[in-house]
């Protein structure tokens, strides 16, 4: 286990930076100037490619480290980028979220441009939105305030004013929050701005908007920022909003030193104002842009990758990348139909238990679902099975009260620690005084989450102690420094339990084993997805869920909500032709085989084709792969028609490349010779 450190690694030679990359990643690293667009599929090593690009630019003196600004969407991703650059011996590069970068610049220039200190930032919109609703005579409850807050946020990141809201929402086929009309929401958006002004506060969207406006209207400020930052990298570019793009345009000031990285197939936040438009149209905006595609999937097995590709292919997703698996074969994806939700939760808990018994760590298992409301059933089933779990997507780890209190206690203990007592023992003593115990509580919910958070601190203490050299054992002060470093990067320690998360919360994460639960119509796609665009986004969301799995993938749904209820649910349309007991899938397979066979005219051709199919089936069984991944029916038919006698002839057949000729060529030629003779 490696822990974070503030000390950078020794700088690498430029050739060593490139040697660590595959050909396409290397192409990214060498594309140091001009507009660059990296289309990077799930698991293809995009962070590796762009951090090595930055490092290579610095080591070849193409970039000054302080002239590079890399922006992404989460503090965790920005922290990961900084850590990787530090490991490559590069310091001084700014890797931040859009908001963190903008807040820093706004705070610096505000006293000069406006005078005084910047306004206080409103951490939560809800109180101001509730007040705005009262002013426009709208009745609200907690759920309505949440929905209206999201709508206010969408308007702001979409650069839609209160005056333009109705027109923009209708043009976007965007329904108003339930119980309200668009005119009421427009008046609420206006009232919300008034409330903020009266209270002397700004929200997070204002930070971006105010900085962009400052750069746009104050030439001296723009010149100063643009002279500092000359090279820009934007990660997850498919999630950029009009507001973020507006700020990026002000940073650039018409220059082209921009590298964007994204995957249109992973656009799942359009409801928040994110749009893949800027990524898909990048080559129209920059006609001289260099485009690099990363399609080698290092994360998932061929079985997982094949299913992910099929889900996109059937949806004809614009700009979708066809992933190519690089890992060895794994178990086939499994598909299970349960009688009801309780049976599904219990079944998944049992399967998770078997994985854990086989050696898979609980923290490498995830149960993913479409809505947070589905979490409760899985929490109950896992608790009944005695399996630890954590619910992701709630309060951030380092913002939890028990974690903040524990760090305060540990900081105090570090000043008076017994040098002869091992650090992990000291940590356990401190946390015991704060309510931690060796065994988890029987209760579920908040009490269990509190214990899991403190247990994560105990686990981190053990890891830090184990990683320290024998001649310099870790102390409680070492642990506190580690926690402070992690808190700044929002890099929470691993909780040793099964992760429960919504599909949206799972974006950017990965596990050895993933259970995709509730893949039924009404949940996937969700019933609220009423337009073609919304349904297409639901398909992409399923794709994101599938590509979170490294090796084990199980998809399931329940025919009924309650035990004994009517079995009215149907599995999602997105798996039509892919679910094993789907008649349409069997029919398509039979039709494909029939069409391939019909191409053949002679008895010898048909005999060769059938012999090759028998051989292919035996290979599929031995390797536990789907038969079509060995060779497709059309390829077998072409071989049977050509009846090659040498590898050079075999190479002329579409669908069989050098790797498969090396692996299967001699066997295929032997089958052809034996059957033809």
XYZ file of C-alpha atoms in Angstrom:
677
model
C 0.000 0.000 0.000
C 1.431 3.353 -0.985
C 0.409 6.422 0.941
C 0.409 9.956 -0.347
C 3.417 12.161 0.219
C 4.270 15.762 -0.489
C 7.705 14.810 -1.816
C 7.822 14.478 -5.612
C 9.546 11.545 -7.265
C 12.777 12.117 -9.164
C 12.048 13.528 -12.638
C 11.916 10.871 -15.337
C 13.803 11.000 -18.604
C 11.394 11.928 -21.448
C 11.915 8.532 -23.105
C 10.952 6.774 -19.874
C 7.704 8.759 -19.785
C 6.826 7.576 -23.289
C 7.950 3.992 -22.714
C 5.205 3.522 -20.131
C 2.448 4.121 -22.703
C 0.680 2.096 -25.363
C 0.808 3.405 -28.986
C -2.347 5.528 -28.735
C -1.492 6.914 -25.296
C 1.961 7.703 -26.655
C 0.306 9.600 -29.516
C -1.522 11.694 -26.912
C 1.706 12.407 -25.036
C 3.460 13.519 -28.220
C 0.618 15.866 -29.226
C 1.966 18.745 -27.168
C 0.725 21.742 -29.130
C -2.374 22.955 -30.885
C -5.931 21.782 -30.281
C -6.039 18.096 -29.308
C -9.142 15.952 -28.781
C -8.737 12.637 -26.972
C -11.745 10.352 -27.287
C -11.162 7.910 -24.445
C -13.402 4.931 -23.755
C -14.028 3.496 -20.309
C -10.952 1.876 -18.772
C -8.576 2.990 -21.521
C -6.119 4.883 -19.306
C -7.079 8.473 -20.117
C -5.695 9.903 -16.863
C -2.438 8.092 -17.512
C -2.289 9.495 -21.040
C -2.930 13.127 -20.124
C -0.672 13.183 -17.047
C 2.153 11.647 -19.091
C 1.447 14.232 -21.805
C 1.869 17.030 -19.263
C 4.978 15.405 -17.784
C 6.503 14.897 -21.224
C 5.770 18.517 -22.118
C 7.498 19.684 -18.950
C 10.508 17.360 -19.304
C 11.066 18.443 -22.933
C 10.791 22.111 -21.879
C 7.745 22.591 -24.120
C 5.788 23.682 -21.041
C 6.655 25.522 -17.896
C 4.851 23.609 -15.132
C 3.221 26.779 -13.813
C 1.816 27.579 -17.276
C -0.397 24.484 -17.320
C -3.949 24.476 -15.957
C -5.688 21.095 -15.906
C -9.345 21.130 -14.895
C -11.744 18.318 -14.142
C -15.057 17.848 -12.365
C -14.346 16.299 -8.976
C -11.849 17.010 -6.235
C -11.044 13.301 -6.233
C -10.109 13.332 -9.937
C -8.043 16.506 -9.516
C -6.241 14.964 -6.544
C -5.519 11.816 -8.552
C -4.059 13.948 -11.344
C -1.818 15.837 -8.923
C -0.631 12.593 -7.330
C 0.259 11.056 -10.684
C 2.123 14.169 -11.804
C 4.049 14.178 -8.521
C 4.925 10.515 -9.065
C 6.301 11.505 -12.475
C 8.473 14.151 -10.829
C 6.398 17.127 -11.984
C 5.440 19.889 -9.554
C 3.885 23.286 -10.149
C 1.092 22.215 -12.513
C -2.327 23.411 -11.399
C -4.790 20.478 -11.418
C -8.118 21.610 -10.009
C -11.841 21.429 -10.453
C -13.464 24.196 -12.488
C -14.865 25.694 -9.299
C -11.629 25.491 -7.316
C -9.627 27.145 -10.091
C -12.256 29.856 -10.579
C -12.632 30.524 -6.853
C -8.896 30.994 -6.450
C -8.695 33.476 -9.317
C -11.857 35.340 -8.301
C -10.564 35.714 -4.746
C -7.263 37.075 -6.060
C -8.732 39.670 -8.424
C -11.848 40.714 -6.496
C -10.129 43.259 -4.168
C -8.497 44.898 -7.179
C -11.536 44.989 -9.488
C -14.464 45.342 -7.060
C -12.820 46.194 -3.749
C -13.049 44.536 -0.366
C -13.418 40.843 0.293
C -15.413 38.575 -2.078
C -18.966 37.748 -0.986
C -19.604 34.710 1.159
C -20.463 31.587 -0.826
C -23.843 29.998 -0.248
C -23.041 26.345 0.468
C -26.631 25.156 0.142
C -29.284 26.657 -2.137
C -32.253 25.203 -0.248
C -32.864 28.037 2.278
C -32.628 30.732 -0.412
C -34.828 28.738 -2.817
C -37.431 28.203 -0.077
C -37.479 31.954 0.588
C -37.774 32.665 -3.137
C -40.700 30.222 -3.370
C -42.456 32.020 -0.511
C -42.046 35.347 -2.303
C -43.670 34.077 -5.500
C -46.471 32.338 -3.595
C -45.372 28.764 -4.378
C -46.096 26.129 -1.761
C -43.073 23.901 -1.175
C -41.938 20.970 0.933
C -38.442 19.507 1.323
C -38.656 17.465 -1.884
C -40.006 20.423 -3.880
C -37.202 22.665 -2.615
C -34.648 20.084 -3.747
C -36.208 19.832 -7.213
C -36.507 23.608 -7.583
C -32.888 24.035 -6.458
C -31.823 21.661 -9.229
C -33.859 23.668 -11.731
C -32.262 26.942 -10.609
C -28.850 25.315 -11.002
C -29.703 24.028 -14.496
C -30.739 27.519 -15.590
C -27.526 29.070 -14.297
C -25.085 26.538 -15.784
C -27.018 26.727 -19.073
C -26.633 30.533 -19.095
C -30.417 30.900 -19.082
C -31.789 34.026 -17.370
C -35.166 34.233 -15.655
C -36.486 36.154 -18.679
C -35.410 33.385 -21.064
C -36.213 30.407 -18.839
C -39.650 29.509 -20.258
C -38.460 29.616 -23.864
C -35.268 27.674 -23.091
C -37.020 24.983 -21.022
C -39.630 24.396 -23.724
C -36.982 24.282 -26.454
C -35.091 21.689 -24.390
C -38.261 19.601 -23.779
C -37.540 20.134 -20.105
C -40.597 19.616 -17.890
C -41.037 21.966 -14.945
C -40.662 20.373 -11.497
C -43.794 18.469 -10.545
C -46.602 20.714 -9.299
C -45.337 23.899 -10.950
C -45.497 25.544 -14.353
C -42.624 27.126 -16.252
C -43.829 30.670 -15.564
C -43.753 30.049 -11.804
C -40.238 28.608 -12.024
C -39.102 31.625 -14.053
C -40.397 33.989 -11.361
C -38.724 31.859 -8.696
C -35.362 32.040 -10.527
C -35.623 35.833 -10.466
C -36.647 35.894 -6.789
C -33.744 33.595 -5.904
C -31.262 36.100 -7.323
C -32.937 38.855 -5.272
C -32.649 36.797 -2.077
C -28.925 36.275 -2.641
C -28.327 39.939 -3.341
C -30.136 40.975 -0.161
C -28.134 38.476 1.897
C -24.834 39.483 0.286
C -23.998 35.947 -0.844
C -23.195 34.201 -4.121
C -23.595 30.557 -5.130
C -21.084 28.220 -6.749
C -22.351 28.979 -10.250
C -21.815 32.695 -9.599
C -18.129 31.990 -8.959
C -17.689 30.791 -12.551
C -19.984 33.422 -14.020
C -18.395 36.343 -12.169
C -14.853 35.282 -13.040
C -15.773 34.775 -16.705
C -17.412 38.203 -16.783
C -14.388 39.759 -15.057
C -12.050 38.256 -17.669
C -14.377 39.318 -20.477
C -14.754 42.938 -19.356
C -11.381 43.748 -17.735
C -8.543 43.450 -20.228
C -5.801 43.792 -17.632
C -7.162 40.880 -15.586
C -7.557 38.728 -18.704
C -4.009 39.510 -19.847
C -2.602 38.596 -16.450
C -4.417 35.242 -16.329
C -3.612 34.401 -19.932
C 0.055 35.232 -19.493
C 0.122 32.836 -16.516
C -1.774 29.945 -18.093
C -0.806 29.072 -21.647
C -1.712 25.380 -21.863
C -5.090 23.938 -20.864
C -6.284 20.379 -20.295
C -9.967 19.609 -19.683
C -10.897 16.133 -18.485
C -14.417 14.644 -18.786
C -15.140 17.159 -21.537
C -18.433 15.446 -22.364
C -19.760 16.863 -19.076
C -18.946 20.527 -19.750
C -21.843 22.958 -19.336
C -22.337 26.181 -21.336
C -21.195 28.151 -18.269
C -17.976 26.141 -17.940
C -17.329 26.440 -21.665
C -17.853 30.208 -21.428
C -15.238 30.417 -18.672
C -12.862 28.170 -20.640
C -13.238 30.456 -23.660
C -12.256 33.457 -21.486
C -9.211 31.600 -20.173
C -8.151 30.733 -23.708
C -8.780 34.188 -25.164
C -8.830 32.832 -28.728
C -5.729 30.680 -28.315
C -5.655 27.011 -29.345
C -3.412 25.422 -26.730
C -6.197 23.154 -25.510
C -6.344 19.395 -24.954
C -9.776 17.952 -24.175
C -10.501 14.396 -23.053
C -13.895 12.759 -23.010
C -16.237 9.978 -24.019
C -19.667 10.824 -25.470
C -20.872 7.373 -24.412
C -20.491 8.427 -20.778
C -22.635 11.568 -20.966
C -25.048 10.975 -18.081
C -25.483 14.407 -16.513
C -27.458 16.328 -19.141
C -30.190 16.964 -16.554
C -27.662 19.197 -14.755
C -26.820 21.176 -17.900
C -23.875 19.054 -19.095
C -23.719 18.522 -22.847
C -21.510 16.411 -25.156
C -22.033 19.071 -27.852
C -18.631 20.702 -27.292
C -16.821 17.356 -27.479
C -18.702 16.081 -30.529
C -18.233 19.410 -32.347
C -14.609 19.952 -31.330
C -13.278 19.350 -34.829
C -15.800 21.840 -36.209
C -14.661 24.447 -33.682
C -11.006 23.621 -34.357
C -10.642 22.366 -37.927
C -6.930 21.720 -37.358
C -7.476 19.620 -34.225
C -5.585 16.383 -33.784
C -7.923 13.565 -32.714
C -6.687 10.476 -30.853
C -8.933 7.545 -29.918
C -8.162 5.393 -26.895
C -10.025 2.093 -27.233
C -7.794 -0.456 -25.474
C -9.737 -1.355 -22.343
C -7.366 -2.358 -19.541
C -10.064 -2.505 -16.878
C -12.559 -5.171 -17.878
C -12.554 -8.722 -19.184
C -13.573 -9.452 -22.797
C -16.952 -10.670 -21.528
C -17.714 -7.345 -19.837
C -16.362 -5.307 -22.751
C -18.425 -7.260 -25.278
C -21.651 -6.627 -23.381
C -20.836 -2.913 -23.038
C -20.122 -2.642 -26.765
C -23.354 -4.426 -27.629
C -25.460 -2.132 -25.449
C -24.076 0.922 -27.270
C -24.224 -0.647 -30.712
C -27.910 -1.451 -30.364
C -28.584 2.153 -29.351
C -26.555 3.678 -32.199
C -24.934 6.084 -29.738
C -23.328 9.048 -31.586
C -19.544 9.015 -31.314
C -19.506 5.676 -29.477
C -16.118 4.000 -29.285
C -15.760 0.245 -29.843
C -13.671 -0.940 -26.907
C -11.051 -3.668 -27.344
C -10.430 -5.742 -24.205
C -6.806 -6.200 -23.140
C -7.372 -8.446 -20.123
C -7.532 -12.249 -20.192
C -10.929 -13.894 -20.421
C -13.062 -13.978 -17.292
C -16.385 -15.477 -16.290
C -19.369 -14.707 -18.513
C -21.747 -11.980 -17.402
C -24.720 -13.523 -15.635
C -28.386 -12.551 -15.964
C -30.896 -13.402 -13.228
C -34.631 -12.896 -12.944
C -36.075 -12.844 -9.417
C -39.674 -13.141 -8.256
C -39.655 -9.907 -6.218
C -37.438 -7.131 -4.841
C -36.804 -8.922 -1.546
C -35.683 -12.049 -3.393
C -33.383 -9.962 -5.599
C -31.756 -8.260 -2.596
C -31.323 -11.582 -0.769
C -29.972 -13.254 -3.907
C -27.408 -10.542 -4.509
C -26.338 -10.632 -0.846
C -25.869 -14.405 -1.101
C -23.859 -14.093 -4.302
C -21.724 -11.347 -2.757
C -21.105 -13.621 0.205
C -19.893 -16.393 -2.107
C -17.531 -13.980 -3.860
C -16.121 -12.878 -0.508
C -15.680 -16.517 0.532
C -13.772 -17.111 -2.721
C -11.301 -14.347 -1.874
C -12.814 -11.162 -3.352
C -12.508 -8.278 -0.889
C -15.837 -6.713 0.135
C -14.526 -3.288 -0.926
C -14.077 -4.705 -4.442
C -17.796 -5.498 -4.740
C -20.520 -3.007 -5.655
C -24.289 -3.125 -5.960
C -25.447 -0.436 -8.374
C -29.004 0.748 -8.924
C -30.888 3.533 -10.685
C -32.429 5.403 -7.724
C -31.283 5.976 -4.162
C -34.630 4.651 -2.914
C -33.522 1.142 -3.956
C -30.706 1.193 -1.405
C -32.735 0.201 1.673
C -33.537 -3.338 0.521
C -29.884 -4.115 -0.206
C -28.753 -2.606 3.095
C -31.159 -4.884 4.929
C -30.197 -7.998 2.953
C -26.455 -7.444 3.380
C -26.856 -6.767 7.113
C -28.914 -9.951 7.498
C -26.142 -11.844 5.711
C -23.503 -10.356 8.050
C -21.767 -8.480 5.232
C -20.360 -4.999 5.863
C -21.428 -2.292 3.438
C -21.305 1.435 2.840
C -23.697 3.672 0.954
C -21.923 5.967 -1.491
C -23.303 9.294 -2.607
C -24.259 10.663 0.779
C -22.186 13.005 2.884
C -18.521 13.273 1.907
C -16.238 11.252 4.132
C -14.165 14.164 5.436
C -17.270 16.277 6.051
C -18.824 13.720 8.380
C -18.949 14.987 11.964
C -17.487 11.818 13.460
C -14.540 11.963 11.042
C -13.834 15.626 11.756
C -14.082 14.981 15.501
C -11.805 11.956 15.228
C -9.130 13.926 13.364
C -9.213 16.600 16.095
C -8.741 13.906 18.740
C -5.931 12.249 16.765
C -4.198 15.601 16.286
C -4.263 16.120 20.053
C -3.064 12.571 20.698
C -0.148 13.088 18.318
C 1.261 15.766 20.619
C 1.311 13.516 23.680
C 1.696 10.062 22.151
C 3.668 7.348 23.948
C 6.625 6.671 21.626
C 6.732 3.044 22.788
C 3.099 2.284 21.913
C 2.492 1.231 18.288
C 0.558 3.801 16.310
C -2.381 1.495 15.389
C -2.938 0.802 19.097
C -2.906 4.523 19.875
C -5.480 5.135 17.151
C -7.741 2.398 18.474
C -7.535 3.840 21.983
C -8.449 7.324 20.729
C -11.329 6.135 18.574
C -12.677 3.868 21.311
C -13.115 6.991 23.431
C -15.107 8.456 20.520
C -17.466 5.487 20.318
C -15.688 3.040 18.022
C -15.762 -0.666 18.861
C -14.053 -3.737 17.462
C -17.368 -5.217 16.312
C -19.912 -3.368 14.150
C -23.231 -2.408 15.747
C -26.264 -4.542 15.041
C -28.237 -1.449 14.095
C -28.413 -0.294 10.470
C -28.612 3.193 8.991
C -26.797 6.185 10.497
C -25.273 4.255 13.416
C -23.785 1.667 11.081
C -22.449 4.364 8.715
C -20.813 6.149 11.666
C -19.044 2.943 12.702
C -17.941 2.227 9.110
C -16.395 5.714 8.866
C -14.329 5.249 12.034
C -13.446 1.707 11.006
C -12.003 3.185 7.796
C -9.691 5.346 9.937
C -8.582 2.243 11.840
C -7.876 0.463 8.553
C -5.906 3.416 7.235
C -3.828 3.482 10.425
C -2.920 -0.167 9.858
C -2.002 0.523 6.214
C 0.155 3.540 7.064
C 1.962 1.556 9.770
C 2.567 -1.369 7.426
C 3.943 0.895 4.686
C 6.479 2.633 6.960
C 10.093 1.384 6.986
C 11.167 -0.599 10.048
C 13.803 1.950 10.999
C 11.259 4.811 10.909
C 7.907 3.508 12.186
C 4.817 5.577 11.527
C 3.483 7.758 14.317
C 0.079 9.237 15.017
C 1.454 12.501 13.602
C 2.240 10.594 10.382
C -1.368 9.426 10.221
C -2.719 12.932 10.843
C -0.543 14.299 8.018
C -1.846 11.538 5.745
C -5.441 12.375 6.653
C -4.898 16.086 6.016
C -3.390 15.321 2.609
C -6.289 13.047 1.753
C -8.856 15.578 2.956
C -7.452 18.248 0.657
C -7.798 15.844 -2.286
C -11.086 14.319 -1.077
C -9.330 10.938 -1.168
C -11.308 8.981 1.398
C -9.778 5.811 2.854
C -11.265 2.527 1.732
C -14.068 1.157 3.848
C -13.880 -2.628 3.850
C -17.462 -3.283 2.876
C -19.649 -3.809 -0.170
C -20.406 -0.492 -1.882
C -24.026 0.469 -2.484
C -24.344 3.281 -5.003
C -26.575 4.779 -7.629
C -25.333 4.501 -11.195
C -24.674 8.247 -11.256
C -22.594 8.064 -8.065
C -20.574 5.164 -9.524
C -19.205 7.236 -12.418
C -15.401 7.259 -12.373
C -15.141 4.239 -10.047
C -14.493 0.539 -10.627
C -14.729 -2.753 -8.759
C -13.755 -6.394 -9.318
C -17.405 -7.425 -9.056
C -20.508 -5.412 -9.937
C -24.151 -6.305 -9.430
C -26.434 -4.215 -11.638
C -29.796 -4.482 -9.914
C -33.280 -3.518 -11.052
C -32.623 -3.519 -14.802
C -36.329 -3.409 -15.604
C -38.544 -1.041 -17.568
C -39.539 1.862 -15.347
C -36.166 1.858 -13.633
C -33.894 1.358 -16.649
C -34.926 3.476 -18.447
C -36.581 5.282 -15.596
C -40.240 6.135 -16.130
C -39.424 9.872 -16.095
C -37.415 9.468 -19.320
C -40.133 10.530 -21.754
C -38.131 11.855 -24.709
C -35.833 10.008 -27.112
C -32.889 12.008 -25.744
C -33.726 11.050 -22.169
C -34.034 7.365 -23.072
C -30.700 7.523 -24.915
C -29.092 8.925 -21.771
C -30.523 6.037 -19.755
C -28.841 3.632 -22.177
C -25.536 5.425 -21.628
C -26.113 5.151 -17.885
C -26.425 1.370 -18.201
C -23.207 1.364 -20.232
C -21.445 3.274 -17.450
C -22.691 0.707 -14.934
C -21.478 -2.244 -16.999
C -18.030 -0.733 -17.505
C -17.497 -0.328 -13.753
C -16.873 -4.106 -13.534
C -13.397 -5.522 -13.923
C -14.211 -9.239 -13.857
C -17.531 -10.320 -12.333
C -20.736 -8.791 -13.683
C -24.271 -9.798 -12.752
C -27.431 -8.117 -14.036
C -30.799 -8.762 -12.463
C -34.358 -7.586 -12.071
C -37.464 -8.627 -10.150
C -40.774 -9.407 -11.836
C -42.746 -8.054 -8.871
C -42.170 -5.366 -6.282
C -43.550 -7.316 -3.305
C -43.575 -11.041 -2.453
C -46.694 -12.594 -3.900
C -47.387 -9.536 -6.052
C -48.297 -9.555 -9.727
C -45.343 -10.291 -11.992
C -45.830 -7.301 -14.273
C -42.278 -6.027 -14.648
C -40.246 -6.615 -17.789
C -36.520 -6.467 -18.136
C -35.071 -3.394 -19.797
C -35.359 -2.941 -23.543
C -31.644 -2.088 -23.562
C -30.844 -5.791 -23.184
C -33.094 -6.982 -25.993
C -31.233 -9.719 -27.804
C -28.592 -9.893 -25.053
C -30.511 -11.503 -22.181
C -29.801 -15.259 -22.557
C -33.421 -16.483 -22.393
C -34.587 -13.784 -24.811
C -36.263 -15.485 -27.815
C -35.158 -12.601 -30.044
C -31.517 -13.305 -29.142
C -31.843 -16.994 -30.029
C -33.714 -16.112 -33.198
C -31.028 -13.688 -34.314
C -28.314 -16.267 -33.655
C -30.173 -18.920 -35.683
C -30.804 -16.436 -38.493
C -27.138 -15.441 -38.610
C -26.063 -19.062 -38.784
C -28.640 -19.723 -41.494
C -27.526 -16.773 -43.566
C -23.895 -17.832 -43.269
C -24.785 -21.376 -44.313
C -26.861 -20.159 -47.263
C -23.774 -18.491 -48.715
C -22.239 -21.926 -49.217
C -23.017 -23.811 -52.411
C -21.212 -27.133 -52.270
C -21.524 -30.060 -49.857
C -17.833 -29.740 -49.066
C -18.301 -26.066 -48.107
C -21.167 -26.908 -45.740
C -19.194 -29.752 -44.179
C -16.218 -27.457 -43.555
C -18.498 -24.804 -42.065
C -20.134 -27.303 -39.688
C -16.761 -28.752 -38.669
C -15.410 -25.278 -37.969
C -18.493 -24.481 -35.851
C -17.945 -27.636 -33.789
C -14.304 -26.673 -33.264
C -15.282 -23.122 -32.318
C -17.768 -24.434 -29.740
C -15.088 -26.573 -28.097
C -12.711 -23.576 -27.913
C -15.467 -21.438 -26.399
C -16.152 -24.053 -23.729
C -12.470 -24.466 -22.871
C -11.859 -20.717 -22.562
C -15.274 -19.882 -21.088
C -15.836 -17.302 -23.823
C -18.882 -16.638 -25.983
C -18.415 -18.551 -29.258
C -18.629 -15.463 -31.457
C -15.552 -13.981 -29.743
C -13.476 -16.813 -31.188
C -14.623 -16.273 -34.786
C -17.939 -15.049 -36.202
C -20.243 -17.124 -38.413
C -19.519 -14.938 -41.441
C -15.787 -15.555 -40.969
C -16.324 -19.309 -40.700
C -18.438 -19.212 -43.867
C -15.718 -17.276 -45.706
C -13.098 -19.824 -44.634
C -15.340 -22.695 -45.742
C -15.884 -21.006 -49.101
C -12.189 -20.242 -49.674
C -10.874 -23.521 -48.164
C -7.352 -22.094 -47.610
C -4.324 -24.363 -47.571
C -1.807 -21.879 -46.124
C -1.699 -19.103 -43.536
C -1.173 -16.502 -46.278
C -4.515 -17.483 -47.834
C -6.186 -17.505 -44.427
C -5.008 -13.931 -43.838
C -7.168 -12.767 -46.775
C -10.358 -13.670 -44.891
C -12.134 -10.750 -43.208
C -12.500 -11.187 -39.458
C -9.332 -13.143 -38.733
C -6.276 -11.054 -37.955
C -2.623 -11.939 -37.234
C -3.241 -12.697 -33.531
C -5.975 -15.222 -34.286
C -3.992 -16.739 -37.126
C -1.111 -17.279 -34.680
C -3.491 -18.803 -32.137
C -5.827 -20.857 -34.331
C -4.359 -20.874 -37.838
C -2.772 -24.314 -37.944
C -5.831 -25.926 -36.353
C -8.186 -24.240 -38.839
C -6.039 -25.286 -41.801
C -5.984 -28.861 -40.489
C -9.789 -28.911 -40.142
C -10.207 -27.536 -43.676
C -7.783 -30.090 -45.122
C -9.364 -33.001 -43.264
C -12.968 -32.048 -44.067
C -12.315 -31.020 -47.677
C -10.446 -34.217 -48.388
